């Protein structure tokens, strides 16, 4: 257990599955009390909190659609009431559907921007008022932003917005000793990446990084663990591209 993070409070959005669940587990191991946020996968979120509690960690589950400002406000209020002042916000919740721009429906555009951009905006705005001085914020971009592959126009546009938030918000929090950074993962073996791809497509992605494998959720959880720890205290306003050297 990392004694310098012991007892601190972290909100991880989209922690029911995938990378978020791995982050919640890792931060719990590092001594954080963890808020496991989710929008619809209640069984997975409940099971994760039960697993964390069984291992002696403090964890609560909070349902909130990050796209809805009132639900985000309520999530922060519940977290504060049950665990105390919040030290860390990890903006992991996100969605991806790869569709050529010309075939993207209004509904898919709205959903992707609502969750990936408005969701991050909602939690950042709330964090400005509520995060403890000395806290940490980690946003989620993607290495796809650097690859410019067909089908990723809308998703990449949302991640470009998240990177812009990261750079500007780090400066707006001047004087609070709060760092704001983003992780930009390469392909990670979660349902967001795997769903809808053939085995051949998955293998092609796995061969792209010089490290010649897909990333695992734990590869990103360890990067987030660093960015929320005292060891990263001088890293601020940066995008950390954790992708096996892909781009
Ligand atoms: P995932 O396996 O599909 O999990 C997504 C998580 O986000 C789930 O826990 C889901 O919870 C939650 N979520 C979705 N909509 C939400 C909402 N409106 N409010 C709150 N939670 C919501 O995805 P992942 O691969 O772990 O991705 C996590 C982050 O990494 C995303 O920001 C993604 O863009 C980024 N990323 C992933 C990859 C990759 O290759 N996997 C690469 C680059 C970047 P519910 O099921 O409860 O809705």
PDB file of C-alpha atoms and ligand atoms in Angstrom:
ATOM      1  CA  UNK A   1       0.000   0.000   0.000  1.00  0.00           C
ATOM      2  CA  UNK A   2       1.217   3.485  -0.855  1.00  0.00           C
ATOM      3  CA  UNK A   3       1.069   5.348   2.470  1.00  0.00           C
ATOM      4  CA  UNK A   4       1.056   8.760   0.783  1.00  0.00           C
ATOM      5  CA  UNK A   5      -2.188   7.987  -1.010  1.00  0.00           C
ATOM      6  CA  UNK A   6      -3.720   6.014   1.865  1.00  0.00           C
ATOM      7  CA  UNK A   7      -7.140   7.323   2.897  1.00  0.00           C
ATOM      8  CA  UNK A   8      -7.480   9.716  -0.032  1.00  0.00           C
ATOM      9  CA  UNK A   9     -10.733   9.690  -2.006  1.00  0.00           C
ATOM     10  CA  UNK A  10     -10.953   9.026  -5.754  1.00  0.00           C
ATOM     11  CA  UNK A  11     -13.890   9.161  -8.163  1.00  0.00           C
ATOM     12  CA  UNK A  12     -13.429   6.908 -11.209  1.00  0.00           C
ATOM     13  CA  UNK A  13     -16.084   7.457 -13.869  1.00  0.00           C
ATOM     14  CA  UNK A  14     -17.129   4.484 -15.988  1.00  0.00           C
ATOM     15  CA  UNK A  15     -15.609   2.033 -13.519  1.00  0.00           C
ATOM     16  CA  UNK A  16     -18.054  -0.845 -13.940  1.00  0.00           C
ATOM     17  CA  UNK A  17     -16.031  -2.450 -16.736  1.00  0.00           C
ATOM     18  CA  UNK A  18     -12.868  -2.263 -18.833  1.00  0.00           C
ATOM     19  CA  UNK A  19     -10.108   0.211 -18.058  1.00  0.00           C
ATOM     20  CA  UNK A  20     -12.163   2.009 -15.371  1.00  0.00           C
ATOM     21  CA  UNK A  21     -12.649  -1.197 -13.369  1.00  0.00           C
ATOM     22  CA  UNK A  22      -8.880  -1.869 -13.504  1.00  0.00           C
ATOM     23  CA  UNK A  23      -8.214   1.709 -12.327  1.00  0.00           C
ATOM     24  CA  UNK A  24     -10.670   1.346  -9.435  1.00  0.00           C
ATOM     25  CA  UNK A  25      -8.929  -1.879  -8.351  1.00  0.00           C
ATOM     26  CA  UNK A  26      -5.457  -0.378  -8.607  1.00  0.00           C
ATOM     27  CA  UNK A  27      -6.372   2.795  -6.712  1.00  0.00           C
ATOM     28  CA  UNK A  28      -8.027   0.683  -4.004  1.00  0.00           C
ATOM     29  CA  UNK A  29      -4.781  -1.350  -3.731  1.00  0.00           C
ATOM     30  CA  UNK A  30      -2.903   1.940  -3.404  1.00  0.00           C
ATOM     31  CA  UNK A  31      -5.071   2.866  -0.408  1.00  0.00           C
ATOM     32  CA  UNK A  32      -7.651   5.179  -1.977  1.00  0.00           C
ATOM     33  CA  UNK A  33     -11.301   5.086  -0.982  1.00  0.00           C
ATOM     34  CA  UNK A  34     -12.908   4.660  -4.391  1.00  0.00           C
ATOM     35  CA  UNK A  35     -16.176   5.803  -5.943  1.00  0.00           C
ATOM     36  CA  UNK A  36     -17.099   3.277  -8.638  1.00  0.00           C
ATOM     37  CA  UNK A  37     -19.289   5.244 -11.049  1.00  0.00           C
ATOM     38  CA  UNK A  38     -21.343   3.605 -13.782  1.00  0.00           C
ATOM     39  CA  UNK A  39     -24.329   4.399 -16.006  1.00  0.00           C
ATOM     40  CA  UNK A  40     -25.997   1.077 -16.795  1.00  0.00           C
ATOM     41  CA  UNK A  41     -23.869  -1.955 -15.813  1.00  0.00           C
ATOM     42  CA  UNK A  42     -25.129  -2.174 -12.224  1.00  0.00           C
ATOM     43  CA  UNK A  43     -24.321  -5.878 -11.754  1.00  0.00           C
ATOM     44  CA  UNK A  44     -20.687  -5.403 -12.746  1.00  0.00           C
ATOM     45  CA  UNK A  45     -20.354  -2.245 -10.607  1.00  0.00           C
ATOM     46  CA  UNK A  46     -21.900  -3.945  -7.544  1.00  0.00           C
ATOM     47  CA  UNK A  47     -19.676  -7.017  -8.008  1.00  0.00           C
ATOM     48  CA  UNK A  48     -16.561  -4.827  -8.239  1.00  0.00           C
ATOM     49  CA  UNK A  49     -17.426  -2.903  -5.069  1.00  0.00           C
ATOM     50  CA  UNK A  50     -18.103  -6.199  -3.250  1.00  0.00           C
ATOM     51  CA  UNK A  51     -14.696  -7.501  -4.425  1.00  0.00           C
ATOM     52  CA  UNK A  52     -12.947  -4.323  -3.269  1.00  0.00           C
ATOM     53  CA  UNK A  53     -14.724  -4.395   0.098  1.00  0.00           C
ATOM     54  CA  UNK A  54     -13.781  -8.075   0.558  1.00  0.00           C
ATOM     55  CA  UNK A  55     -10.128  -7.146   0.090  1.00  0.00           C
ATOM     56  CA  UNK A  56     -10.434  -4.535   2.848  1.00  0.00           C
ATOM     57  CA  UNK A  57     -10.784  -1.439   0.649  1.00  0.00           C
ATOM     58  CA  UNK A  58     -13.302   1.355   1.093  1.00  0.00           C
ATOM     59  CA  UNK A  59     -15.472   1.619  -2.016  1.00  0.00           C
ATOM     60  CA  UNK A  60     -18.959   2.782  -2.911  1.00  0.00           C
ATOM     61  CA  UNK A  61     -20.948   2.487  -6.090  1.00  0.00           C
ATOM     62  CA  UNK A  62     -22.645   5.597  -7.529  1.00  0.00           C
ATOM     63  CA  UNK A  63     -24.875   5.463 -10.573  1.00  0.00           C
ATOM     64  CA  UNK A  64     -24.658   8.652 -12.637  1.00  0.00           C
ATOM     65  CA  UNK A  65     -24.770   9.363 -16.339  1.00  0.00           C
ATOM     66  CA  UNK A  66     -21.791  11.700 -16.724  1.00  0.00           C
ATOM     67  CA  UNK A  67     -23.586  13.461 -19.586  1.00  0.00           C
ATOM     68  CA  UNK A  68     -26.180  14.803 -17.112  1.00  0.00           C
ATOM     69  CA  UNK A  69     -24.988  17.707 -14.939  1.00  0.00           C
ATOM     70  CA  UNK A  70     -27.528  17.091 -12.170  1.00  0.00           C
ATOM     71  CA  UNK A  71     -26.465  13.437 -11.880  1.00  0.00           C
ATOM     72  CA  UNK A  72     -22.797  14.459 -11.774  1.00  0.00           C
ATOM     73  CA  UNK A  73     -23.532  17.012  -9.010  1.00  0.00           C
ATOM     74  CA  UNK A  74     -25.396  14.329  -7.063  1.00  0.00           C
ATOM     75  CA  UNK A  75     -22.476  11.893  -7.519  1.00  0.00           C
ATOM     76  CA  UNK A  76     -20.006  14.393  -6.035  1.00  0.00           C
ATOM     77  CA  UNK A  77     -22.419  15.110  -3.161  1.00  0.00           C
ATOM     78  CA  UNK A  78     -22.846  11.393  -2.384  1.00  0.00           C
ATOM     79  CA  UNK A  79     -19.092  10.818  -2.580  1.00  0.00           C
ATOM     80  CA  UNK A  80     -18.405  13.699  -0.177  1.00  0.00           C
ATOM     81  CA  UNK A  81     -21.160  12.642   2.232  1.00  0.00           C
ATOM     82  CA  UNK A  82     -19.987   9.023   2.373  1.00  0.00           C
ATOM     83  CA  UNK A  83     -16.212   9.264   1.953  1.00  0.00           C
ATOM     84  CA  UNK A  84     -15.257  12.895   2.637  1.00  0.00           C
ATOM     85  CA  UNK A  85     -13.446  15.523   0.553  1.00  0.00           C
ATOM     86  CA  UNK A  86     -12.528  14.280  -2.913  1.00  0.00           C
ATOM     87  CA  UNK A  87      -8.838  14.247  -3.852  1.00  0.00           C
ATOM     88  CA  UNK A  88      -8.822  12.579  -7.268  1.00  0.00           C
ATOM     89  CA  UNK A  89     -11.071  12.599 -10.326  1.00  0.00           C
ATOM     90  CA  UNK A  90     -10.451  10.083 -13.123  1.00  0.00           C
ATOM     91  CA  UNK A  91     -12.570  10.925 -16.177  1.00  0.00           C
ATOM     92  CA  UNK A  92     -12.490   7.484 -17.767  1.00  0.00           C
ATOM     93  CA  UNK A  93     -16.113   7.063 -18.962  1.00  0.00           C
ATOM     94  CA  UNK A  94     -16.318   7.077 -22.738  1.00  0.00           C
ATOM     95  CA  UNK A  95     -17.900   5.511 -25.789  1.00  0.00           C
ATOM     96  CA  UNK A  96     -16.692   4.668 -29.293  1.00  0.00           C
ATOM     97  CA  UNK A  97     -18.537   3.608 -32.413  1.00  0.00           C
ATOM     98  CA  UNK A  98     -16.477   3.681 -35.598  1.00  0.00           C
ATOM     99  CA  UNK A  99     -18.609   4.948 -38.480  1.00  0.00           C
ATOM    100  CA  UNK A 100     -17.530   6.993 -41.501  1.00  0.00           C
ATOM    101  CA  UNK A 101     -18.373  10.658 -40.921  1.00  0.00           C
ATOM    102  CA  UNK A 102     -20.817  10.728 -43.875  1.00  0.00           C
ATOM    103  CA  UNK A 103     -22.796   7.851 -42.370  1.00  0.00           C
ATOM    104  CA  UNK A 104     -22.847   9.153 -38.786  1.00  0.00           C
ATOM    105  CA  UNK A 105     -26.366   9.786 -37.512  1.00  0.00           C
ATOM    106  CA  UNK A 106     -27.283  12.864 -35.497  1.00  0.00           C
ATOM    107  CA  UNK A 107     -28.080  10.545 -32.603  1.00  0.00           C
ATOM    108  CA  UNK A 108     -24.625   8.912 -32.640  1.00  0.00           C
ATOM    109  CA  UNK A 109     -22.900  12.309 -32.929  1.00  0.00           C
ATOM    110  CA  UNK A 110     -24.919  13.625 -29.967  1.00  0.00           C
ATOM    111  CA  UNK A 111     -24.314  10.512 -27.843  1.00  0.00           C
ATOM    112  CA  UNK A 112     -20.554  10.494 -28.466  1.00  0.00           C
ATOM    113  CA  UNK A 113     -20.163  14.217 -27.722  1.00  0.00           C
ATOM    114  CA  UNK A 114     -22.567  14.047 -24.751  1.00  0.00           C
ATOM    115  CA  UNK A 115     -20.636  11.293 -22.981  1.00  0.00           C
ATOM    116  CA  UNK A 116     -17.037  11.962 -24.034  1.00  0.00           C
ATOM    117  CA  UNK A 117     -17.047  15.785 -24.062  1.00  0.00           C
ATOM    118  CA  UNK A 118     -19.999  17.027 -22.012  1.00  0.00           C
ATOM    119  CA  UNK A 119     -19.381  14.207 -19.513  1.00  0.00           C
ATOM    120  CA  UNK A 120     -15.797  15.336 -18.987  1.00  0.00           C
ATOM    121  CA  UNK A 121     -16.890  18.994 -18.891  1.00  0.00           C
ATOM    122  CA  UNK A 122     -19.554  18.236 -16.258  1.00  0.00           C
ATOM    123  CA  UNK A 123     -17.143  16.490 -13.888  1.00  0.00           C
ATOM    124  CA  UNK A 124     -14.367  19.061 -14.404  1.00  0.00           C
ATOM    125  CA  UNK A 125     -16.751  21.929 -13.613  1.00  0.00           C
ATOM    126  CA  UNK A 126     -17.893  20.165 -10.474  1.00  0.00           C
ATOM    127  CA  UNK A 127     -14.313  19.312  -9.509  1.00  0.00           C
ATOM    128  CA  UNK A 128     -13.301  22.985  -9.733  1.00  0.00           C
ATOM    129  CA  UNK A 129     -15.602  23.727  -6.814  1.00  0.00           C
ATOM    130  CA  UNK A 130     -15.133  20.542  -4.823  1.00  0.00           C
ATOM    131  CA  UNK A 131     -11.706  18.945  -5.326  1.00  0.00           C
ATOM    132  CA  UNK A 132      -9.293  19.225  -2.411  1.00  0.00           C
ATOM    133  CA  UNK A 133      -6.258  21.471  -2.934  1.00  0.00           C
ATOM    134  CA  UNK A 134      -3.319  19.242  -3.893  1.00  0.00           C
ATOM    135  CA  UNK A 135      -5.665  16.968  -5.815  1.00  0.00           C
ATOM    136  CA  UNK A 136      -5.271  15.211  -9.136  1.00  0.00           C
ATOM    137  CA  UNK A 137      -7.379  15.034 -12.305  1.00  0.00           C
ATOM    138  CA  UNK A 138      -6.805  12.487 -15.078  1.00  0.00           C
ATOM    139  CA  UNK A 139      -8.791  12.782 -18.310  1.00  0.00           C
ATOM    140  CA  UNK A 140      -9.038  10.234 -21.129  1.00  0.00           C
ATOM    141  CA  UNK A 141      -7.953  10.936 -24.685  1.00  0.00           C
ATOM    142  CA  UNK A 142      -6.971   8.242 -27.218  1.00  0.00           C
ATOM    143  CA  UNK A 143      -4.017   7.406 -29.445  1.00  0.00           C
ATOM    144  CA  UNK A 144      -6.518   7.170 -32.338  1.00  0.00           C
ATOM    145  CA  UNK A 145      -6.332  10.981 -32.379  1.00  0.00           C
ATOM    146  CA  UNK A 146      -2.776  10.696 -33.748  1.00  0.00           C
ATOM    147  CA  UNK A 147      -3.606   7.936 -36.262  1.00  0.00           C
ATOM    148  CA  UNK A 148      -6.390   9.645 -38.265  1.00  0.00           C
ATOM    149  CA  UNK A 149      -7.909   6.317 -39.305  1.00  0.00           C
ATOM    150  CA  UNK A 150     -11.156   6.325 -41.298  1.00  0.00           C
ATOM    151  CA  UNK A 151     -14.224   5.836 -39.086  1.00  0.00           C
ATOM    152  CA  UNK A 152     -12.803   7.749 -36.130  1.00  0.00           C
ATOM    153  CA  UNK A 153     -13.723  11.349 -37.083  1.00  0.00           C
ATOM    154  CA  UNK A 154     -16.366  11.971 -34.427  1.00  0.00           C
ATOM    155  CA  UNK A 155     -14.612   9.987 -31.678  1.00  0.00           C
ATOM    156  CA  UNK A 156     -11.297  11.727 -32.390  1.00  0.00           C
ATOM    157  CA  UNK A 157     -13.051  15.102 -32.342  1.00  0.00           C
ATOM    158  CA  UNK A 158     -14.333  14.341 -28.838  1.00  0.00           C
ATOM    159  CA  UNK A 159     -10.857  13.344 -27.677  1.00  0.00           C
ATOM    160  CA  UNK A 160      -9.347  16.510 -29.202  1.00  0.00           C
ATOM    161  CA  UNK A 161     -11.832  18.460 -27.071  1.00  0.00           C
ATOM    162  CA  UNK A 162     -10.759  16.507 -23.984  1.00  0.00           C
ATOM    163  CA  UNK A 163      -7.100  17.326 -24.697  1.00  0.00           C
ATOM    164  CA  UNK A 164      -8.030  21.022 -25.025  1.00  0.00           C
ATOM    165  CA  UNK A 165      -9.858  20.906 -21.661  1.00  0.00           C
ATOM    166  CA  UNK A 166      -6.783  19.298 -20.113  1.00  0.00           C
ATOM    167  CA  UNK A 167      -4.321  21.965 -21.249  1.00  0.00           C
ATOM    168  CA  UNK A 168      -6.538  24.938 -20.332  1.00  0.00           C
ATOM    169  CA  UNK A 169      -7.980  23.598 -17.069  1.00  0.00           C
ATOM    170  CA  UNK A 170      -4.478  22.846 -15.746  1.00  0.00           C
ATOM    171  CA  UNK A 171      -3.810  26.593 -16.049  1.00  0.00           C
ATOM    172  CA  UNK A 172      -7.188  27.690 -14.677  1.00  0.00           C
ATOM    173  CA  UNK A 173      -6.484  25.772 -11.453  1.00  0.00           C
ATOM    174  CA  UNK A 174      -3.363  27.844 -10.778  1.00  0.00           C
ATOM    175  CA  UNK A 175      -2.783  28.258  -7.049  1.00  0.00           C
ATOM    176  CA  UNK A 176      -4.683  25.142  -5.998  1.00  0.00           C
ATOM    177  CA  UNK A 177      -1.785  22.687  -6.439  1.00  0.00           C
ATOM    178  CA  UNK A 178      -4.099  20.451  -8.494  1.00  0.00           C
ATOM    179  CA  UNK A 179      -2.607  18.730 -11.559  1.00  0.00           C
ATOM    180  CA  UNK A 180      -4.676  18.031 -14.682  1.00  0.00           C
ATOM    181  CA  UNK A 181      -3.319  15.499 -17.149  1.00  0.00           C
ATOM    182  CA  UNK A 182      -4.713  13.056 -19.700  1.00  0.00           C
ATOM    183  CA  UNK A 183      -3.857   9.527 -20.712  1.00  0.00           C
ATOM    184  CA  UNK A 184      -4.123   8.626 -24.407  1.00  0.00           C
ATOM    185  CA  UNK A 185      -4.173   4.824 -24.559  1.00  0.00           C
ATOM    186  CA  UNK A 186      -3.412   2.775 -27.634  1.00  0.00           C
ATOM    187  CA  UNK A 187      -5.549  -0.291 -28.343  1.00  0.00           C
ATOM    188  CA  UNK A 188      -6.588  -1.950 -25.069  1.00  0.00           C
ATOM    189  CA  UNK A 189      -8.395  -5.284 -24.933  1.00  0.00           C
ATOM    190  CA  UNK A 190     -11.793  -4.113 -23.637  1.00  0.00           C
ATOM    191  CA  UNK A 191     -15.258  -4.350 -25.158  1.00  0.00           C
ATOM    192  CA  UNK A 192     -14.938  -0.741 -26.428  1.00  0.00           C
ATOM    193  CA  UNK A 193     -12.054  -1.862 -28.657  1.00  0.00           C
ATOM    194  CA  UNK A 194     -12.930  -5.507 -29.353  1.00  0.00           C
ATOM    195  CA  UNK A 195     -16.665  -5.282 -30.107  1.00  0.00           C
ATOM    196  CA  UNK A 196     -17.509  -5.286 -33.810  1.00  0.00           C
ATOM    197  CA  UNK A 197     -13.971  -6.183 -34.971  1.00  0.00           C
ATOM    198  CA  UNK A 198     -12.988  -9.417 -36.719  1.00  0.00           C
ATOM    199  CA  UNK A 199     -10.117 -11.547 -35.339  1.00  0.00           C
ATOM    200  CA  UNK A 200      -8.021 -10.385 -38.300  1.00  0.00           C
ATOM    201  CA  UNK A 201      -8.675  -6.718 -37.487  1.00  0.00           C
ATOM    202  CA  UNK A 202      -7.796  -7.316 -33.821  1.00  0.00           C
ATOM    203  CA  UNK A 203      -4.547  -9.075 -34.782  1.00  0.00           C
ATOM    204  CA  UNK A 204      -3.667  -6.221 -37.140  1.00  0.00           C
ATOM    205  CA  UNK A 205      -4.053  -3.697 -34.292  1.00  0.00           C
ATOM    206  CA  UNK A 206      -2.042  -5.954 -31.963  1.00  0.00           C
ATOM    207  CA  UNK A 207       0.889  -5.927 -34.430  1.00  0.00           C
ATOM    208  CA  UNK A 208       0.924  -2.140 -34.839  1.00  0.00           C
ATOM    209  CA  UNK A 209       2.906  -1.090 -31.724  1.00  0.00           C
ATOM    210  CA  UNK A 210       6.607  -2.023 -31.646  1.00  0.00           C
ATOM    211  CA  UNK A 211       5.794  -3.898 -28.439  1.00  0.00           C
ATOM    212  CA  UNK A 212       3.605  -6.145 -30.656  1.00  0.00           C
ATOM    213  CA  UNK A 213       0.632  -6.762 -28.387  1.00  0.00           C
ATOM    214  CA  UNK A 214      -2.641  -5.228 -27.347  1.00  0.00           C
ATOM    215  CA  UNK A 215      -2.570  -3.270 -24.123  1.00  0.00           C
ATOM    216  CA  UNK A 216      -4.413  -4.620 -21.099  1.00  0.00           C
ATOM    217  CA  UNK A 217      -6.553  -2.467 -18.763  1.00  0.00           C
ATOM    218  CA  UNK A 218      -3.849  -2.850 -16.087  1.00  0.00           C
ATOM    219  CA  UNK A 219      -1.305  -1.184 -18.428  1.00  0.00           C
ATOM    220  CA  UNK A 220      -3.417   1.968 -18.225  1.00  0.00           C
ATOM    221  CA  UNK A 221      -4.345   1.583 -14.545  1.00  0.00           C
ATOM    222  CA  UNK A 222      -0.646   1.728 -13.628  1.00  0.00           C
ATOM    223  CA  UNK A 223      -0.210   4.949 -15.649  1.00  0.00           C
ATOM    224  CA  UNK A 224      -3.197   6.495 -13.874  1.00  0.00           C
ATOM    225  CA  UNK A 225      -1.815   5.298 -10.511  1.00  0.00           C
ATOM    226  CA  UNK A 226       1.364   7.264 -11.273  1.00  0.00           C
ATOM    227  CA  UNK A 227      -0.529  10.379 -12.378  1.00  0.00           C
ATOM    228  CA  UNK A 228      -2.592  10.453  -9.160  1.00  0.00           C
ATOM    229  CA  UNK A 229       0.390   9.756  -6.897  1.00  0.00           C
ATOM    230  CA  UNK A 230       2.810  12.239  -5.291  1.00  0.00           C
ATOM    231  CA  UNK A 231       5.514  10.945  -7.690  1.00  0.00           C
ATOM    232  CA  UNK A 232       3.865  12.828 -10.589  1.00  0.00           C
ATOM    233  CA  UNK A 233       3.688  16.139  -8.717  1.00  0.00           C
ATOM    234  CA  UNK A 234       5.621  18.076 -11.373  1.00  0.00           C
ATOM    235  CA  UNK A 235       3.650  16.627 -14.338  1.00  0.00           C
ATOM    236  CA  UNK A 236       0.836  19.033 -15.213  1.00  0.00           C
ATOM    237  CA  UNK A 237      -1.180  19.843 -18.342  1.00  0.00           C
ATOM    238  CA  UNK A 238       0.312  16.869 -20.229  1.00  0.00           C
ATOM    239  CA  UNK A 239      -1.060  14.122 -22.459  1.00  0.00           C
ATOM    240  CA  UNK A 240       0.627  10.802 -21.671  1.00  0.00           C
ATOM    241  CA  UNK A 241       0.431   8.509 -24.722  1.00  0.00           C
ATOM    242  CA  UNK A 242       0.477   4.987 -23.286  1.00  0.00           C
ATOM    243  CA  UNK A 243       0.358   2.851 -26.409  1.00  0.00           C
ATOM    244  CA  UNK A 244       3.348   0.525 -26.675  1.00  0.00           C
ATOM    245  CA  UNK A 245       5.076   2.995 -28.967  1.00  0.00           C
ATOM    246  CA  UNK A 246       2.318   3.010 -31.606  1.00  0.00           C
ATOM    247  CA  UNK A 247       2.331   6.783 -32.167  1.00  0.00           C
TER     248      UNK A 247
HETATM  249  P1  LIG B   1     -15.505   0.073 -22.012  1.00  0.00           P
HETATM  250  O1  LIG B   1     -14.861  -1.231 -21.699  1.00  0.00           O
HETATM  251  O2  LIG B   1     -16.562   0.154 -23.055  1.00  0.00           O
HETATM  252  O3  LIG B   1     -16.050   0.703 -20.649  1.00  0.00           O
HETATM  253  C1  LIG B   1     -16.638   1.970 -20.669  1.00  0.00           C
HETATM  254  C2  LIG B   1     -17.067   2.363 -19.283  1.00  0.00           C
HETATM  255  O4  LIG B   1     -17.663   3.667 -19.390  1.00  0.00           O
HETATM  256  C3  LIG B   1     -18.100   1.432 -18.691  1.00  0.00           C
HETATM  257  O5  LIG B   1     -17.837   1.245 -17.323  1.00  0.00           O
HETATM  258  C4  LIG B   1     -19.404   2.200 -18.892  1.00  0.00           C
HETATM  259  O6  LIG B   1     -20.342   1.926 -17.852  1.00  0.00           O
HETATM  260  C5  LIG B   1     -18.925   3.637 -18.750  1.00  0.00           C
HETATM  261  N1  LIG B   1     -19.845   4.600 -19.325  1.00  0.00           N
HETATM  262  C6  LIG B   1     -20.290   4.689 -20.605  1.00  0.00           C
HETATM  263  N2  LIG B   1     -21.152   5.710 -20.728  1.00  0.00           N
HETATM  264  C7  LIG B   1     -21.242   6.287 -19.501  1.00  0.00           C
HETATM  265  C8  LIG B   1     -21.964   7.389 -18.994  1.00  0.00           C
HETATM  266  N3  LIG B   1     -22.778   8.118 -19.779  1.00  0.00           N
HETATM  267  N4  LIG B   1     -21.832   7.708 -17.687  1.00  0.00           N
HETATM  268  C9  LIG B   1     -21.015   6.990 -16.880  1.00  0.00           C
HETATM  269  N5  LIG B   1     -20.312   5.919 -17.309  1.00  0.00           N
HETATM  270  C10 LIG B   1     -20.428   5.582 -18.609  1.00  0.00           C
HETATM  271  O7  LIG B   1     -14.380   1.147 -22.456  1.00  0.00           O
HETATM  272  P2  LIG B   1     -12.815   1.210 -22.117  1.00  0.00           P
HETATM  273  O8  LIG B   1     -12.089   0.593 -23.240  1.00  0.00           O
HETATM  274  O9  LIG B   1     -12.567   0.752 -20.729  1.00  0.00           O
HETATM  275  O10 LIG B   1     -12.582   2.795 -22.249  1.00  0.00           O
HETATM  276  C11 LIG B   1     -12.369   3.640 -21.152  1.00  0.00           C
HETATM  277  C12 LIG B   1     -11.815   4.960 -21.655  1.00  0.00           C
HETATM  278  O11 LIG B   1     -10.596   4.744 -22.368  1.00  0.00           O
HETATM  279  C13 LIG B   1     -12.744   5.690 -22.651  1.00  0.00           C
HETATM  280  O12 LIG B   1     -12.706   7.076 -22.403  1.00  0.00           O
HETATM  281  C14 LIG B   1     -12.122   5.385 -24.003  1.00  0.00           C
HETATM  282  O13 LIG B   1     -12.427   6.380 -24.963  1.00  0.00           O
HETATM  283  C15 LIG B   1     -10.659   5.373 -23.637  1.00  0.00           C
HETATM  284  N6  LIG B   1      -9.806   4.625 -24.574  1.00  0.00           N
HETATM  285  C16 LIG B   1      -9.965   3.272 -24.739  1.00  0.00           C
HETATM  286  C17 LIG B   1      -9.158   2.591 -25.638  1.00  0.00           C
HETATM  287  C18 LIG B   1      -9.282   1.106 -25.886  1.00  0.00           C
HETATM  288  O14 LIG B   1      -8.618   0.607 -26.821  1.00  0.00           O
HETATM  289  N7  LIG B   1     -10.083   0.358 -25.119  1.00  0.00           N
HETATM  290  C19 LIG B   1      -8.161   3.287 -26.347  1.00  0.00           C
HETATM  291  C20 LIG B   1      -8.043   4.664 -26.161  1.00  0.00           C
HETATM  292  C21 LIG B   1      -8.861   5.322 -25.260  1.00  0.00           C
HETATM  293  P3  LIG B   1     -21.827   1.337 -18.133  1.00  0.00           P
HETATM  294  O15 LIG B   1     -21.664   0.026 -18.825  1.00  0.00           O
HETATM  295  O16 LIG B   1     -22.382   1.234 -16.762  1.00  0.00           O
HETATM  296  O17 LIG B   1     -22.496   2.361 -18.990  1.00  0.00           O
END
